[in-house]
Short mmCIF file of C-alpha atoms in Angstrom, two decimals:
data_model
loop_
_atom_site.label_atom_id
_atom_site.label_comp_id
_atom_site.label_asym_id
_atom_site.label_seq_id
_atom_site.Cartn_x
_atom_site.Cartn_y
_atom_site.Cartn_z
CA UNK Q 1 21.93 -27.11 -1.70
CA UNK Q 2 19.12 -28.23 0.69
CA UNK Q 3 17.83 -25.73 2.28
CA UNK Q 4 14.32 -27.82 3.29
CA UNK Q 5 13.35 -28.40 7.10
CA UNK Q 6 10.84 -30.98 7.90
CA UNK Q 7 8.10 -28.52 10.01
CA UNK Q 8 7.93 -25.19 10.85
CA UNK Q 9 9.41 -26.29 14.19
CA UNK Q 10 12.32 -27.16 12.94
CA UNK Q 11 11.80 -24.11 10.27
CA UNK Q 12 11.24 -21.46 13.32
CA UNK Q 13 14.34 -22.78 15.54
CA UNK Q 14 16.20 -19.81 17.07
CA UNK Q 15 12.83 -17.42 17.21
CA UNK Q 16 13.25 -16.27 20.44
CA UNK Q 17 11.45 -13.04 22.92
CA UNK Q 18 11.92 -9.81 21.97
CA UNK Q 19 12.97 -10.44 17.99
CA UNK Q 20 11.87 -9.01 15.26
CA UNK Q 21 9.95 -10.88 13.05
CA UNK Q 22 8.84 -10.23 9.29
CA UNK Q 23 5.39 -12.10 7.71
CA UNK Q 24 4.29 -11.53 4.45
CA UNK Q 25 0.54 -10.83 3.39
CA UNK Q 26 -1.99 -8.72 2.67
CA UNK Q 27 -5.05 -8.95 5.20
CA UNK Q 28 -5.48 -13.06 5.32
CA UNK Q 29 -4.30 -13.29 1.86
CA UNK Q 30 -0.48 -15.00 1.53
CA UNK Q 31 0.42 -15.32 5.30
CA UNK Q 32 1.83 -17.97 6.75
CA UNK Q 33 -0.73 -19.88 8.72
CA UNK Q 34 1.66 -22.83 9.52
CA UNK Q 35 4.38 -20.63 10.88
CA UNK Q 36 2.14 -18.49 12.78
CA UNK Q 37 0.41 -21.35 14.47
CA UNK Q 38 3.75 -22.51 15.58
CA UNK Q 39 4.89 -19.35 16.51
CA UNK Q 40 1.43 -19.28 19.07
CA UNK Q 41 2.87 -23.02 20.28
CA UNK Q 42 6.19 -21.62 21.13
CA UNK Q 43 4.99 -18.92 22.88
CA UNK Q 44 8.01 -16.47 22.18
CA UNK Q 45 6.78 -13.03 23.83
CA UNK Q 46 7.52 -9.61 23.17
CA UNK Q 47 8.13 -9.63 19.59
CA UNK Q 48 8.46 -6.84 17.18
CA UNK Q 49 6.10 -7.78 14.03
CA UNK Q 50 6.35 -5.87 10.61
CA UNK Q 51 3.71 -7.39 8.50
CA UNK Q 52 0.98 -4.99 6.57
CA UNK Q 53 -1.83 -5.98 8.81
CA UNK Q 54 -2.25 -7.59 11.85
CA UNK Q 55 -4.85 -10.59 10.82
CA UNK Q 56 -8.35 -10.41 12.22
CA UNK Q 57 -9.53 -11.25 15.97
CA UNK Q 58 -9.70 -15.40 15.72
CA UNK Q 59 -6.63 -15.69 12.66
CA UNK Q 60 -3.71 -14.52 11.18
CA UNK Q 61 -1.58 -12.15 13.30
CA UNK Q 62 -4.47 -11.93 15.43
CA UNK Q 63 -3.27 -15.37 17.50
CA UNK Q 64 -0.60 -13.34 18.55
CA UNK Q 65 -1.84 -10.50 19.55
CA UNK Q 66 -4.53 -12.96 21.41
CA UNK Q 67 -1.79 -14.25 23.56
CA UNK Q 68 -0.38 -10.85 24.04
CA UNK Q 69 2.97 -12.07 22.23
CA UNK Q 70 3.42 -8.72 20.22
CA UNK Q 71 4.82 -5.73 21.84
CA UNK Q 72 5.17 -4.01 18.88
CA UNK Q 73 3.51 -3.70 15.37
CA UNK Q 74 4.76 -2.28 12.45
CA UNK Q 75 1.65 -2.17 9.65
CA UNK Q 76 0.05 0.56 7.30
CA UNK Q 77 -3.61 -1.17 8.02
CA UNK Q 78 -5.03 -2.41 11.17
CA UNK Q 79 -9.05 -1.74 10.27
CA UNK Q 80 -10.06 -5.83 10.58
CA UNK Q 81 -8.66 -6.29 14.19
CA UNK Q 82 -11.10 -5.30 17.33
CA UNK Q 83 -8.31 -6.81 19.62
CA UNK Q 84 -5.41 -4.77 18.00
CA UNK Q 85 -7.56 -1.68 18.37
CA UNK Q 86 -8.53 -2.38 22.16
CA UNK Q 87 -4.59 -3.08 22.70
CA UNK Q 88 -3.90 -0.24 20.85
CA UNK Q 89 -6.09 2.41 22.49
CA UNK Q 90 -5.26 1.34 25.90
CA UNK Q 91 -1.55 1.80 25.39
CA UNK Q 92 -0.80 -2.32 25.79
CA UNK Q 93 0.76 -2.38 22.08
CA UNK Q 94 3.54 -0.24 20.63
CA UNK Q 95 2.21 0.69 17.23
CA UNK Q 96 4.49 1.90 14.36
CA UNK Q 97 1.56 2.84 11.58
CA UNK Q 98 3.54 3.80 7.97
CA UNK Q 99 2.85 4.20 4.47
CA UNK Q 100 1.65 0.84 2.67
CA UNK Q 101 4.60 1.89 -0.27
CA UNK Q 102 6.54 2.72 2.36
CA UNK Q 103 6.72 -0.44 3.70
CA UNK Q 104 7.42 -1.98 0.64
CA UNK Q 105 10.31 -0.35 0.09
CA UNK Q 106 11.67 -0.12 3.29
CA UNK Q 107 11.56 -3.42 3.34
CA UNK Q 108 13.08 -3.60 0.09
CA UNK Q 109 15.99 -1.56 1.34
CA UNK Q 110 16.16 -3.61 4.01
CA UNK Q 111 17.31 -6.75 1.65
CA UNK Q 112 19.05 -4.48 -1.07
CA UNK Q 113 21.44 -2.75 1.12
CA UNK Q 114 19.94 0.50 1.04
CA UNK Q 115 20.24 2.41 4.55
CA UNK Q 116 17.53 4.74 3.57
CA UNK Q 117 16.07 6.40 1.22
CA UNK Q 118 13.77 9.56 0.04
CA UNK Q 119 9.93 9.78 -0.39
CA UNK Q 120 6.87 12.40 -0.49
CA UNK Q 121 5.11 10.09 1.13
CA UNK Q 122 3.86 11.49 4.72
CA UNK Q 123 5.67 14.66 4.05
CA UNK Q 124 3.00 17.31 6.02
CA UNK Q 125 1.55 14.38 8.31
CA UNK Q 126 2.22 12.69 11.90
CA UNK Q 127 4.64 10.02 9.84
CA UNK Q 128 7.00 12.80 8.94
CA UNK Q 129 7.66 13.50 12.69
CA UNK Q 130 11.02 13.83 13.31
CA UNK Q 131 12.07 12.96 10.09
CA UNK Q 132 14.89 14.83 7.81
CA UNK Q 133 12.66 16.70 5.23
CA UNK Q 134 14.70 16.76 1.66
CA UNK Q 135 13.15 19.40 -1.16
CA UNK Q 136 13.64 17.59 -4.66
CA UNK Q 137 12.42 19.14 -8.03
CA UNK Q 138 10.78 21.89 -5.39
CA UNK Q 139 8.67 19.21 -3.63
CA UNK Q 140 9.35 18.03 -0.20
CA UNK Q 141 10.60 14.73 1.00
CA UNK Q 142 11.13 12.13 4.21
CA UNK Q 143 13.97 10.34 4.66
CA UNK Q 144 12.79 6.91 5.87
CA UNK Q 145 15.00 4.01 6.69
CA UNK Q 146 15.22 0.47 5.86
CA UNK Q 147 13.71 -2.08 7.50
CA UNK Q 148 15.46 -5.66 8.26
CA UNK Q 149 14.31 -8.62 10.66
CA UNK Q 150 15.68 -11.71 12.47
CA UNK Q 151 13.21 -13.99 10.56
CA UNK Q 152 11.63 -12.96 7.79
CA UNK Q 153 8.44 -15.55 7.44
CA UNK Q 154 7.12 -16.01 3.77
CA UNK Q 155 4.08 -17.79 2.62
CA UNK Q 156 4.68 -19.68 -1.35
CA UNK Q 157 2.69 -21.18 -3.91
CA UNK Q 158 5.76 -23.33 -5.15
CA UNK Q 159 9.06 -23.98 -3.90
CA UNK Q 160 12.30 -25.49 -4.50
CA UNK Q 161 15.06 -27.19 -2.15
CA UNK Q 162 17.18 -24.44 -3.33
CA UNK Q 163 15.00 -21.77 -1.90
CA UNK Q 164 13.40 -20.96 -5.25
CA UNK Q 165 9.90 -19.73 -4.96
CA UNK Q 166 6.64 -18.66 -6.86
CA UNK Q 167 3.73 -17.26 -5.37
CA UNK Q 168 0.06 -17.08 -6.65
CA UNK Q 169 -2.22 -14.49 -7.28
CA UNK Q 170 -2.50 -11.23 -4.90
CA UNK Q 171 -1.42 -13.92 -2.06
CA UNK Q 172 2.36 -12.14 -3.38
CA UNK Q 173 2.20 -9.19 -2.25
CA UNK Q 174 4.68 -8.57 0.82
CA UNK Q 175 6.32 -12.09 0.42
CA UNK Q 176 9.29 -11.08 -2.33
CA UNK Q 177 10.33 -7.80 -0.47
CA UNK Q 178 10.41 -9.69 3.38
CA UNK Q 179 11.95 -12.80 1.98
CA UNK Q 180 14.93 -10.17 1.18
CA UNK Q 181 15.18 -8.44 4.19
CA UNK Q 182 15.40 -11.36 7.15
CA UNK Q 183 18.41 -12.28 8.44
CA UNK Q 184 17.17 -15.63 8.41
CA UNK Q 185 13.58 -16.03 5.81
CA UNK Q 186 11.64 -19.01 6.52
CA UNK Q 187 9.30 -20.00 3.57
CA UNK Q 188 6.62 -22.29 3.59
CA UNK Q 189 5.06 -23.50 0.53
CA UNK Q 190 1.88 -25.40 -0.56
CA UNK Q 191 4.14 -27.25 -3.15
CA UNK Q 192 7.60 -28.33 -2.45
CA UNK Q 193 8.91 -29.69 -5.79
CA UNK Q 194 12.52 -30.76 -6.73
CA UNK Q 195 14.95 -28.59 -8.47
CA UNK Q 196 14.38 -28.05 -12.34
CA UNK Q 197 10.60 -28.52 -11.89
CA UNK Q 198 10.15 -24.69 -11.26
CA UNK Q 199 10.78 -22.78 -14.69
CA UNK Q 200 14.11 -20.43 -13.87
CA UNK Q 201 12.19 -17.41 -15.84
CA UNK Q 202 9.38 -17.31 -13.89
CA UNK Q 203 10.78 -17.18 -10.24
CA UNK Q 204 9.82 -14.90 -7.95
CA UNK Q 205 11.91 -15.06 -5.34
CA UNK Q 206 15.32 -16.33 -6.26
CA UNK Q 207 16.71 -18.55 -3.27
CA UNK Q 208 19.57 -16.85 -2.21
CA UNK Q 209 17.12 -14.71 -0.37
CA UNK Q 210 15.67 -18.26 1.73
CA UNK Q 211 17.66 -19.70 4.24
CA UNK Q 212 14.73 -22.59 5.17
CA UNK Q 213 12.22 -24.24 3.58
CA UNK Q 214 9.29 -26.72 4.32
CA UNK Q 215 6.12 -27.82 2.97
CA UNK Q 216 3.00 -26.25 4.53
CA UNK Q 217 -0.49 -28.38 5.37
CA UNK Q 218 -3.89 -28.08 5.90
CA UNK Q 219 -3.84 -24.44 4.53
CA UNK Q 220 -7.50 -22.89 5.61
CA UNK Q 221 -7.12 -19.77 3.38
CA UNK Q 222 -9.60 -17.80 4.95
CA UNK Q 223 -11.10 -15.38 2.45
CA UNK Q 224 -12.08 -11.83 4.60
CA UNK Q 225 -14.85 -10.55 2.31
CA UNK Q 226 -16.23 -12.88 0.34
CA UNK Q 227 -17.90 -11.28 -3.05
CA UNK Q 228 -19.59 -12.87 -5.75
CA UNK Q 229 -21.53 -12.49 -8.74
CA UNK Q 230 -24.53 -14.03 -8.97
CA UNK Q 231 -25.00 -16.45 -11.89
CA UNK Q 232 -27.33 -15.44 -14.26
CA UNK Q 233 -30.25 -18.21 -14.53
CA UNK V 1 -29.27 14.57 -3.13
CA UNK V 2 -27.10 11.31 -4.89
CA UNK V 3 -26.51 7.74 -3.32
CA UNK V 4 -23.17 6.13 -2.99
CA UNK V 5 -23.90 4.68 -6.83
CA UNK V 6 -24.36 8.38 -7.77
CA UNK V 7 -21.76 9.58 -6.99
CA UNK V 8 -19.77 6.86 -8.38
CA UNK V 9 -21.80 7.42 -11.75
CA UNK V 10 -20.63 10.98 -11.70
CA UNK V 11 -16.48 10.66 -10.92
CA UNK V 12 -16.83 7.83 -13.63
CA UNK V 13 -17.65 10.55 -16.32
CA UNK V 14 -14.31 12.23 -15.58
CA UNK V 15 -12.72 8.97 -16.64
CA UNK V 16 -10.57 9.03 -20.13
CA UNK V 17 -9.67 6.23 -22.47
CA UNK V 18 -6.59 4.29 -21.69
CA UNK V 19 -6.04 5.25 -17.75
CA UNK V 20 -4.50 3.50 -15.08
CA UNK V 21 -6.96 3.91 -12.01
CA UNK V 22 -6.31 3.25 -8.37
CA UNK V 23 -10.36 3.05 -7.20
CA UNK V 24 -9.68 3.55 -2.81
CA UNK V 25 -12.25 1.33 -0.58
CA UNK V 26 -16.19 2.55 -0.12
CA UNK V 27 -17.58 4.49 -2.66
CA UNK V 28 -14.62 5.02 -5.30
CA UNK V 29 -14.78 0.78 -5.62
CA UNK V 30 -18.18 1.21 -6.99
CA UNK V 31 -16.95 3.79 -9.91
CA UNK V 32 -15.74 0.17 -11.73
CA UNK V 33 -19.48 -0.54 -12.36
CA UNK V 34 -20.23 2.90 -14.31
CA UNK V 35 -17.09 2.80 -16.45
CA UNK V 36 -18.65 5.08 -19.87
CA UNK V 37 -19.38 2.23 -22.73
CA UNK V 38 -16.76 2.59 -25.34
CA UNK V 39 -13.71 3.61 -22.44
CA UNK V 40 -10.59 1.34 -21.83
CA UNK V 41 -9.52 1.91 -18.30
CA UNK V 42 -7.62 -0.55 -16.54
CA UNK V 43 -7.95 -0.63 -12.56
CA UNK V 44 -4.57 -1.32 -10.17
CA UNK V 45 -5.15 -2.74 -7.12
CA UNK V 46 -1.93 -1.85 -4.61
CA UNK V 47 -2.28 -5.66 -3.38
CA UNK V 48 -0.50 -6.18 -6.65
CA UNK V 49 -2.91 -6.39 -9.30
CA UNK V 50 -3.58 -4.22 -12.83
CA UNK V 51 -6.84 -5.34 -15.16
CA UNK V 52 -8.89 -6.18 -12.06
CA UNK V 53 -12.48 -7.71 -13.05
CA UNK V 54 -15.60 -7.95 -11.61
CA UNK V 55 -16.48 -10.30 -8.44
CA UNK V 56 -16.25 -14.25 -9.56
CA UNK V 57 -19.40 -16.02 -9.49
CA UNK V 58 -20.43 -18.28 -6.83
CA UNK V 59 -18.12 -20.95 -6.34
CA UNK V 60 -15.56 -19.56 -8.02
CA UNK V 61 -13.94 -17.37 -5.85
CA UNK V 62 -10.16 -17.52 -4.93
CA UNK V 63 -8.69 -16.52 -1.52
CA UNK V 64 -5.19 -16.00 -3.52
CA UNK V 65 -7.00 -13.19 -5.74
CA UNK V 66 -8.20 -10.35 -3.52
CA UNK V 67 -8.45 -6.38 -4.11
CA UNK V 68 -7.25 -3.96 -1.35
CA UNK V 69 -10.78 -4.11 0.08
CA UNK V 70 -9.63 -7.91 0.76
CA UNK V 71 -12.53 -8.21 -1.39
CA UNK V 72 -12.74 -11.77 -3.66
CA UNK V 73 -12.19 -10.66 -7.47
CA UNK V 74 -11.48 -11.73 -10.94
CA UNK V 75 -8.41 -10.76 -13.47
CA UNK V 76 -9.50 -9.79 -16.62
CA UNK V 77 -7.91 -11.40 -19.66
CA UNK V 78 -4.66 -9.28 -20.08
CA UNK V 79 -4.34 -9.09 -16.47
CA UNK V 80 -0.75 -8.71 -14.36
CA UNK V 81 0.13 -9.82 -11.05
CA UNK V 82 3.04 -8.36 -9.35
CA UNK V 83 4.37 -7.81 -5.66
CA UNK V 84 3.66 -4.55 -3.60
CA UNK V 85 6.79 -3.14 -4.04
CA UNK V 86 6.18 -3.43 -7.93
CA UNK V 87 2.35 -2.06 -7.09
CA UNK V 88 4.07 0.90 -5.56
CA UNK V 89 6.37 2.09 -7.63
CA UNK V 90 3.66 2.25 -9.84
CA UNK V 91 1.73 4.34 -7.69
CA UNK V 92 5.03 6.47 -6.23
CA UNK V 93 6.88 6.74 -9.81
CA UNK V 94 3.62 8.52 -11.03
CA UNK V 95 2.16 5.98 -13.39
CA UNK V 96 -1.40 5.92 -12.37
CA UNK V 97 -3.59 8.56 -14.32
CA UNK V 98 -6.15 8.42 -11.22
CA UNK V 99 -6.69 8.27 -7.58
CA UNK V 100 -9.80 8.58 -5.93
CA UNK V 101 -10.47 7.81 -2.71
CA UNK V 102 -12.75 8.80 0.02
CA UNK V 103 -11.74 10.54 3.19
CA UNK V 104 -13.29 11.67 6.27
CA UNK V 105 -12.41 16.11 5.71
CA UNK V 106 -10.82 17.66 3.43
CA UNK V 107 -9.60 21.90 3.72
CA UNK V 108 -10.15 24.46 0.93
CA UNK V 109 -6.20 24.32 0.57
CA UNK V 110 -6.61 20.63 -0.79
CA UNK V 111 -4.83 19.24 2.63
CA UNK V 112 -7.42 15.25 3.25
CA UNK V 113 -7.81 13.68 6.83
CA UNK V 114 -9.17 9.51 5.99
CA UNK V 115 -7.06 7.46 8.33
CA UNK V 116 -7.38 8.41 12.13
CA UNK V 117 -9.77 9.79 14.58
CA UNK V 118 -7.47 10.46 17.60
CA UNK V 119 -8.25 8.48 20.67
CA UNK V 120 -11.50 6.44 18.98
CA UNK V 121 -10.54 4.84 15.35
CA UNK V 122 -7.10 4.01 14.19
CA UNK V 123 -7.51 1.91 10.69
CA UNK V 124 -4.11 3.09 9.34
CA UNK V 125 -3.47 5.06 6.16
CA UNK V 126 -2.73 1.92 4.21
CA UNK V 127 -2.10 3.11 1.16
CA UNK V 128 -3.23 6.16 0.89
CA UNK V 129 -0.31 8.37 1.89
CA UNK V 130 1.36 6.97 -0.84
CA UNK V 131 -1.13 7.81 -3.58
CA UNK V 132 -2.23 11.01 -2.31
CA UNK V 133 1.79 12.34 -2.50
CA UNK V 134 2.69 10.95 -5.48
CA UNK V 135 -1.02 10.87 -7.77
CA UNK V 136 -1.38 14.70 -10.01
CA UNK V 137 -4.58 13.55 -10.32
CA UNK V 138 -6.93 12.78 -7.25
CA UNK V 139 -10.87 12.81 -6.64
CA UNK V 140 -12.00 12.55 -3.06
CA UNK V 141 -15.46 10.48 -3.33
CA UNK V 142 -17.99 11.34 -0.08
CA UNK V 143 -20.40 12.72 1.56
CA UNK V 144 -20.97 16.58 1.77
CA UNK V 145 -21.33 15.74 5.69
CA UNK V 146 -20.69 13.53 8.54
CA UNK V 147 -23.30 11.39 10.31
CA UNK V 148 -23.18 13.92 12.81
CA UNK V 149 -24.50 16.80 9.92
CA UNK V 150 -21.06 18.51 10.44
CA UNK V 151 -19.58 19.58 7.14
CA UNK V 152 -16.51 17.87 5.57
CA UNK V 153 -15.65 20.63 3.55
CA UNK V 154 -13.35 22.84 5.69
CA UNK V 155 -11.05 25.72 6.10
CA UNK V 156 -9.04 23.67 7.87
CA UNK V 157 -9.02 19.68 8.56
CA UNK V 158 -9.42 19.08 12.32
CA UNK V 159 -8.13 15.74 12.12
CA UNK V 160 -4.70 13.90 11.65
CA UNK V 161 -3.79 14.75 7.76
CA UNK V 162 -2.99 12.09 5.03
CA UNK V 163 -2.23 14.39 2.50
CA UNK V 164 -1.10 18.09 2.36
CA UNK V 165 -2.03 20.50 -0.84
CA UNK V 166 -3.01 17.24 -3.11
CA UNK V 167 -6.84 17.41 -3.36
CA UNK V 168 -7.94 18.55 -7.08
CA UNK V 169 -11.93 17.71 -6.95
CA UNK V 170 -14.35 16.23 -4.35
CA UNK V 171 -17.73 14.96 -5.64
CA UNK V 172 -20.28 14.82 -2.81
CA UNK V 173 -24.29 13.52 -2.72
CA UNK V 174 -24.64 17.48 -3.10
CA UNK V 175 -21.92 18.57 -5.57
CA UNK V 176 -18.41 18.74 -7.66
CA UNK V 177 -16.15 21.08 -6.01
CA UNK V 178 -12.93 22.14 -7.40
CA UNK V 179 -10.23 23.15 -5.62
CA UNK V 180 -8.16 25.77 -6.55
CA UNK V 181 -5.77 28.91 -5.33
CA UNK V 182 -6.72 27.75 -1.84
CA UNK V 183 -10.50 27.51 -2.24
CA UNK V 184 -13.22 25.95 -2.89
CA UNK V 185 -15.17 26.28 -6.18
CA UNK V 186 -18.41 24.85 -6.85
CA UNK V 187 -18.83 23.37 -10.17
CA UNK V 188 -22.07 21.49 -10.51
CA UNK V 189 -25.10 20.77 -8.04
CA UNK V 190 -26.69 17.35 -8.01
CA UNK V 191 -30.16 17.27 -9.37
CA UNK V 192 -32.60 18.92 -6.53
CA UNK V 193 -29.97 20.72 -4.92
CA UNK V 194 -29.63 24.22 -4.44
CA UNK V 195 -26.99 26.02 -4.28
CA UNK V 196 -27.75 27.30 -0.95
CA UNK V 197 -27.52 23.94 0.38
CA UNK V 198 -24.32 22.94 -0.90
CA UNK V 199 -23.48 26.74 0.41
CA UNK V 200 -24.80 25.49 4.34
CA UNK V 201 -23.11 22.36 4.29
CA UNK V 202 -20.08 23.43 3.44
CA UNK V 203 -17.62 25.18 6.13
CA UNK V 204 -14.34 26.28 4.16
CA UNK V 205 -14.73 29.40 1.72
CA UNK V 206 -16.82 28.52 -1.29
CA UNK V 207 -16.59 30.38 -4.07
CA UNK V 208 -20.16 29.96 -6.48
CA UNK V 209 -19.72 31.38 -10.07
CA UNK V 210 -22.33 31.94 -12.05
CA UNK V 211 -21.64 29.27 -14.26
CA UNK V 212 -22.93 26.66 -11.69
CA UNK V 213 -24.97 23.64 -13.52
CA UNK V 214 -26.61 20.86 -12.61
CA UNK V 215 -24.99 17.14 -12.84
CA UNK V 216 -25.93 15.42 -15.78
CA UNK V 217 -26.06 11.69 -15.01
#
């Protein structure tokens, strides 16, 4: 198997206006930086983006928001992006905020062939509006549906040409579940290796879920909240 | 009256040996600095780590190692890292013994609101709705009143809810309050705070027993 493509440009071939995209990452940690840059260049619009967060004003998905390329965001937390809040409160951006665990579970369900599931998260809140409620063991649960995407775009630390992926630290977050839920899954990696170099016991995302993989470059890996402990003298 | 660290210190007294604990953003994060000596407690951060350690030394920060507040952290010896789906299996599957989170309002029936002010502020619920829907042991850490001086302990929440009938205990700058049978019950007052001050700052029904004590910090 050889799923390696040369660049983000080649990896994102077929992305069109009005498509639904999943993008991995938590805050700015583990986001597919190269692909986001490419989406800005492609200038596709009317996108529905499924991502836990919406970046910050000038980085991550914030870059697509600035150019008004996103029609709808499906996220759990968007507190770090002032432009996002402005577009949402003005009604320029459609937003579906959903509990973070439901977001992860809905992506997993989309990848695992589970059309819908019941969860207590969000019962009795705005999130439950219009959703079927059923009691299990005396506790009310709401019906949540699976999510899938035309393209799922993830970022990994290492990958091989079969598409096997290993993530580093908490940059793993939503990447593995989103990788499962894309009709086409694109993985950008910091280090592309030959098959056999990755320990099969350590693979986080088996290559079956990945259709295109490329060696990324120039990772900025911006830190949102730099917090440190002073070194003792 | 307690400051933010005082609230965190009081909540840290609730920790028990062997517990896995999820701390929300803000005051709850400070609890990690006040774990009583001799207790073995592990902190879970919902972005995907168990065994979260202190902030790294200057220069040692790693952009690929953050907590749910997007702050750079370290991983303790014996830490584990996992994806969001596994993380929320821990939370939704009831494997976490204590959840501490902040709130904008709590009602006397245990409802909590902390994610949205219609027309003004929308940050999103993050993992809060999952946490409050699945945890049996939820403590809210917050100031007793908001910046305008209005009570945050209400007969009914007026803001969009995060969860219903889930909060069991509240620790504020003024008091420790338990929620049961649809009412707030005053357990402890902060040093220098009177029962009347707590009464005045509480809009909902507050039951005051004759065993109210002063917090020992």
